[in-house]
Tab-separated table of N, CA and C in Angstrom:
chain	number	residue	atom	x	y	z
V	1	MET	N	0.984	-1.099	0.162
V	1	MET	CA	-0.066	0.066	-0.018
V	1	MET	C	0.878	1.412	0.106
V	2	ASN	N	0.927	1.923	-0.853
V	2	ASN	CA	1.672	3.386	-0.969
V	2	ASN	C	0.942	4.346	0.022
V	3	ASP	N	1.776	5.272	0.135
V	3	ASP	CA	1.597	6.388	0.849
V	3	ASP	C	-0.039	6.886	0.421
V	4	GLU	N	-0.326	7.231	-0.371
V	4	GLU	CA	-1.408	7.963	-0.602
V	4	GLU	C	-2.852	7.034	-0.434
V	5	THR	N	-2.339	6.151	-0.992
V	5	THR	CA	-3.806	4.940	-0.481
V	5	THR	C	-3.704	4.608	0.907
V	6	ARG	N	-2.520	4.609	1.767
V	6	ARG	CA	-2.805	4.359	3.227
V	6	ARG	C	-3.442	5.651	3.753
V	7	ILE	N	-3.366	6.900	3.439
V	7	ILE	CA	-4.005	8.036	3.727
V	7	ILE	C	-5.599	7.798	3.751
V	8	GLU	N	-5.718	7.461	2.413
V	8	GLU	CA	-6.968	7.098	2.278
V	8	GLU	C	-7.881	5.961	2.987
V	9	ALA	N	-6.987	5.004	3.256
V	9	ALA	CA	-7.696	4.414	4.211
V	9	ALA	C	-8.205	4.337	5.411
V	10	ILE	N	-6.931	5.504	6.217
V	10	ILE	CA	-7.343	6.040	7.227
V	10	ILE	C	-8.285	7.059	7.264
V	11	LYS	N	-8.770	7.646	6.430
V	11	LYS	CA	-10.139	8.633	6.212
V	11	LYS	C	-11.077	7.787	6.454
V	12	CYS	N	-10.884	6.644	5.195
V	12	CYS	CA	-12.189	5.428	5.230
V	12	CYS	C	-12.701	4.938	6.752
V	13	LEU	N	-11.492	4.442	7.281
V	13	LEU	CA	-11.719	3.882	8.786
V	13	LEU	C	-11.973	4.814	9.838
V	14	ARG	N	-11.684	5.894	9.571
V	14	ARG	CA	-12.214	7.041	10.719
V	14	ARG	C	-13.648	7.283	10.338
V	15	LYS	N	-13.986	7.416	9.116
V	15	LYS	CA	-15.289	7.539	8.733
V	15	LYS	C	-16.412	6.264	9.064
V	16	GLU	N	-15.873	5.073	8.742
V	16	GLU	CA	-16.541	4.028	8.566
V	16	GLU	C	-17.065	3.686	10.112
V	17	PHE	N	-16.005	3.790	11.146
V	17	PHE	CA	-16.098	3.478	12.351
V	17	PHE	C	-16.213	4.624	13.635
V	18	ASN	N	-16.422	5.593	13.013
V	18	ASN	CA	-16.235	7.060	13.906
V	18	ASN	C	-15.464	6.873	14.737
V	19	LEU	N	-14.254	6.930	14.552
V	19	LEU	CA	-12.949	7.080	15.211
V	19	LEU	C	-12.140	8.374	15.179
V	20	ASP	N	-11.470	8.930	15.899
V	20	ASP	CA	-11.074	10.217	16.353
V	20	ASP	C	-9.588	10.434	15.824
V	21	SER	N	-8.880	9.100	16.216
V	21	SER	CA	-7.644	9.455	16.123
V	21	SER	C	-6.773	8.647	15.111
V	22	SER	N	-6.426	9.209	13.748
V	22	SER	CA	-5.433	8.851	12.739
V	22	SER	C	-4.359	7.827	13.173
V	23	LYS	N	-3.567	8.805	14.204
V	23	LYS	CA	-2.436	8.189	14.700
V	23	LYS	C	-2.655	6.609	15.412
V	24	ARG	N	-3.698	6.831	16.097
V	24	ARG	CA	-4.048	5.118	16.667
V	24	ARG	C	-4.163	4.037	15.507
V	25	ILE	N	-5.181	4.423	14.668
V	25	ILE	CA	-5.423	3.649	13.637
V	25	ILE	C	-4.011	3.268	12.816
V	26	LYS	N	-3.394	4.167	12.502
V	26	LYS	CA	-2.026	3.682	11.604
V	26	LYS	C	-1.114	3.030	12.787
V	27	ASN	N	-0.897	3.206	13.930
V	27	ASN	CA	-0.097	2.556	14.557
V	27	ASN	C	-0.819	1.049	15.331
V	28	THR	N	-1.820	1.201	15.421
V	28	THR	CA	-2.247	-0.222	16.115
V	28	THR	C	-2.805	-1.293	15.241
V	29	TRP	N	-3.921	-0.360	14.032
V	29	TRP	CA	-4.396	-1.464	13.085
V	29	TRP	C	-3.580	-1.486	11.970
V	30	LEU	N	-2.696	-0.505	11.084
V	30	LEU	CA	-2.255	-0.776	9.917
V	30	LEU	C	-0.627	-1.285	10.422
V	31	ILE	N	0.144	-0.490	11.165
V	31	ILE	CA	1.730	-1.083	11.180
V	31	ILE	C	1.223	-2.196	12.321
V	32	GLY	N	0.608	-2.342	13.627
V	32	GLY	CA	0.233	-3.165	14.501
V	32	GLY	C	-0.408	-4.798	14.182
V	33	GLY	N	-0.864	-4.137	13.050
V	33	GLY	CA	-2.120	-5.520	12.447
V	33	GLY	C	-3.057	-5.707	13.576
V	34	ARG	N	-3.255	-5.077	14.814
V	34	ARG	CA	-4.331	-5.374	16.157
V	34	ARG	C	-5.401	-4.957	15.557
V	35	ILE	N	-6.103	-5.515	14.659
V	35	ILE	CA	-7.561	-5.070	14.397
V	35	ILE	C	-8.726	-5.811	15.166
V	36	PRO	N	-9.539	-4.989	15.740
V	36	PRO	CA	-10.634	-5.963	16.536
V	36	PRO	C	-11.427	-6.830	15.712
V	37	PRO	N	-11.673	-7.814	16.395
V	37	PRO	CA	-12.300	-8.982	15.312
V	37	PRO	C	-13.647	-8.428	14.934
V	38	ALA	N	-14.664	-7.649	15.293
V	38	ALA	CA	-15.844	-7.516	14.832
V	38	ALA	C	-15.486	-6.507	13.514
V	39	TYR	N	-14.513	-5.827	13.352
V	39	TYR	CA	-14.103	-4.831	12.372
V	39	TYR	C	-13.216	-5.417	11.060
V	40	GLN	N	-12.925	-6.578	11.255
V	40	GLN	CA	-11.785	-7.264	10.412
V	40	GLN	C	-12.547	-7.482	9.087
V	41	GLU	N	-13.686	-8.089	8.944
V	41	GLU	CA	-14.258	-8.232	7.575
V	41	GLU	C	-14.340	-7.240	6.829
V	42	ARG	N	-14.810	-5.779	7.544
V	42	ARG	CA	-15.132	-4.769	6.711
V	42	ARG	C	-13.882	-3.967	6.290
V	43	ILE	N	-12.882	-4.119	7.410
V	43	ILE	CA	-11.505	-3.677	6.906
V	43	ILE	C	-11.106	-4.001	5.484
V	44	VAL	N	-11.149	-5.413	5.843
V	44	VAL	CA	-10.408	-6.344	4.787
V	44	VAL	C	-11.253	-5.742	3.380
V	45	HIS	N	-12.748	-5.641	3.114
V	45	HIS	CA	-13.457	-5.064	2.311
V	45	HIS	C	-12.645	-3.834	1.581
V	46	ILE	N	-12.700	-3.019	2.544
V	46	ILE	CA	-12.149	-1.782	2.265
V	46	ILE	C	-10.587	-1.507	1.685
V	47	PHE	N	-9.727	-2.281	2.366
V	47	PHE	CA	-8.119	-2.424	1.709
V	47	PHE	C	-8.211	-2.895	0.223
V	48	GLN	N	-9.285	-4.022	0.156
V	48	GLN	CA	-9.194	-4.446	-1.210
V	48	GLN	C	-9.603	-3.560	-2.271
V	49	VAL	N	-10.844	-2.477	-1.839
V	49	VAL	CA	-11.536	-1.900	-2.597
V	49	VAL	C	-10.167	-0.736	-3.120
V	50	LEU	N	-9.592	0.009	-1.910
V	50	LEU	CA	-8.626	0.764	-2.133
V	50	LEU	C	-7.323	0.414	-2.683
V	51	LEU	N	-6.885	-1.030	-2.645
V	51	LEU	CA	-5.679	-1.627	-3.438
V	51	LEU	C	-6.104	-1.665	-4.836
V	52	ARG	N	-7.118	-2.154	-5.110
V	52	ARG	CA	-7.675	-2.417	-6.692
V	52	ARG	C	-7.714	-0.925	-7.414
V	53	GLN	N	-7.923	0.397	-6.675
V	53	GLN	CA	-8.077	1.655	-7.235
V	53	GLN	C	-6.237	2.146	-7.191
V	54	GLN	N	-5.565	1.598	-6.340
V	54	GLN	CA	-4.267	2.118	-6.562
V	54	GLN	C	-3.644	0.984	-7.949
V	55	THR	N	-3.893	0.105	-7.844
V	55	THR	CA	-3.146	-0.412	-8.850
V	55	THR	C	-3.891	0.020	-10.519
V	56	LEU	N	-5.187	0.202	-10.440
V	56	LEU	CA	-5.495	0.730	-11.530
V	56	LEU	C	-4.976	2.277	-12.151
V	57	LYS	N	-4.926	2.899	-10.622
V	57	LYS	CA	-3.996	4.060	-11.080
V	57	LYS	C	-2.690	3.870	-11.424
V	58	THR	N	-1.989	3.014	-10.932
V	58	THR	CA	-0.625	2.467	-11.322
V	58	THR	C	-0.581	1.985	-13.127
V	59	ARG	N	-1.497	1.668	-13.185
V	59	ARG	CA	-1.385	0.899	-14.599
V	59	ARG	C	-1.718	2.195	-15.497
V	60	GLU	N	-2.485	3.013	-15.227
V	60	GLU	CA	-2.530	4.342	-16.046
V	60	GLU	C	-1.442	5.106	-16.137
V	61	ILE	N	-0.684	5.453	-15.041
V	61	ILE	CA	0.655	5.913	-15.229
V	61	ILE	C	1.419	5.231	-16.327
V	62	ILE	N	1.634	3.842	-15.943
V	62	ILE	CA	2.420	3.163	-16.868
V	62	ILE	C	2.137	3.241	-18.399
V	63	VAL	N	0.778	3.068	-18.705
V	63	VAL	CA	0.178	3.191	-19.854
V	63	VAL	C	0.678	4.646	-20.294
V	64	ASN	N	0.303	5.508	-19.718
V	64	ASN	CA	0.557	7.053	-20.130
V	64	ASN	C	1.764	7.695	-20.350
V	65	PHE	N	2.504	6.830	-19.841
V	65	PHE	CA	4.050	7.293	-19.688
V	65	PHE	C	4.721	7.110	-20.901
């Protein structure tokens, strides 16, 4: 996950789960991997969508280069 996608993921997680701390999400969930079990399925879905978008953007850059 590149930096732009990671920032977008944090924004989505904050909005989806009504959380206040981006730093806590980044350190505990993204880096530490300690995601609450109740949220895991939804978070995996969010990450899959964001990574799919990242891949499409990367392909656009390669094609247009």
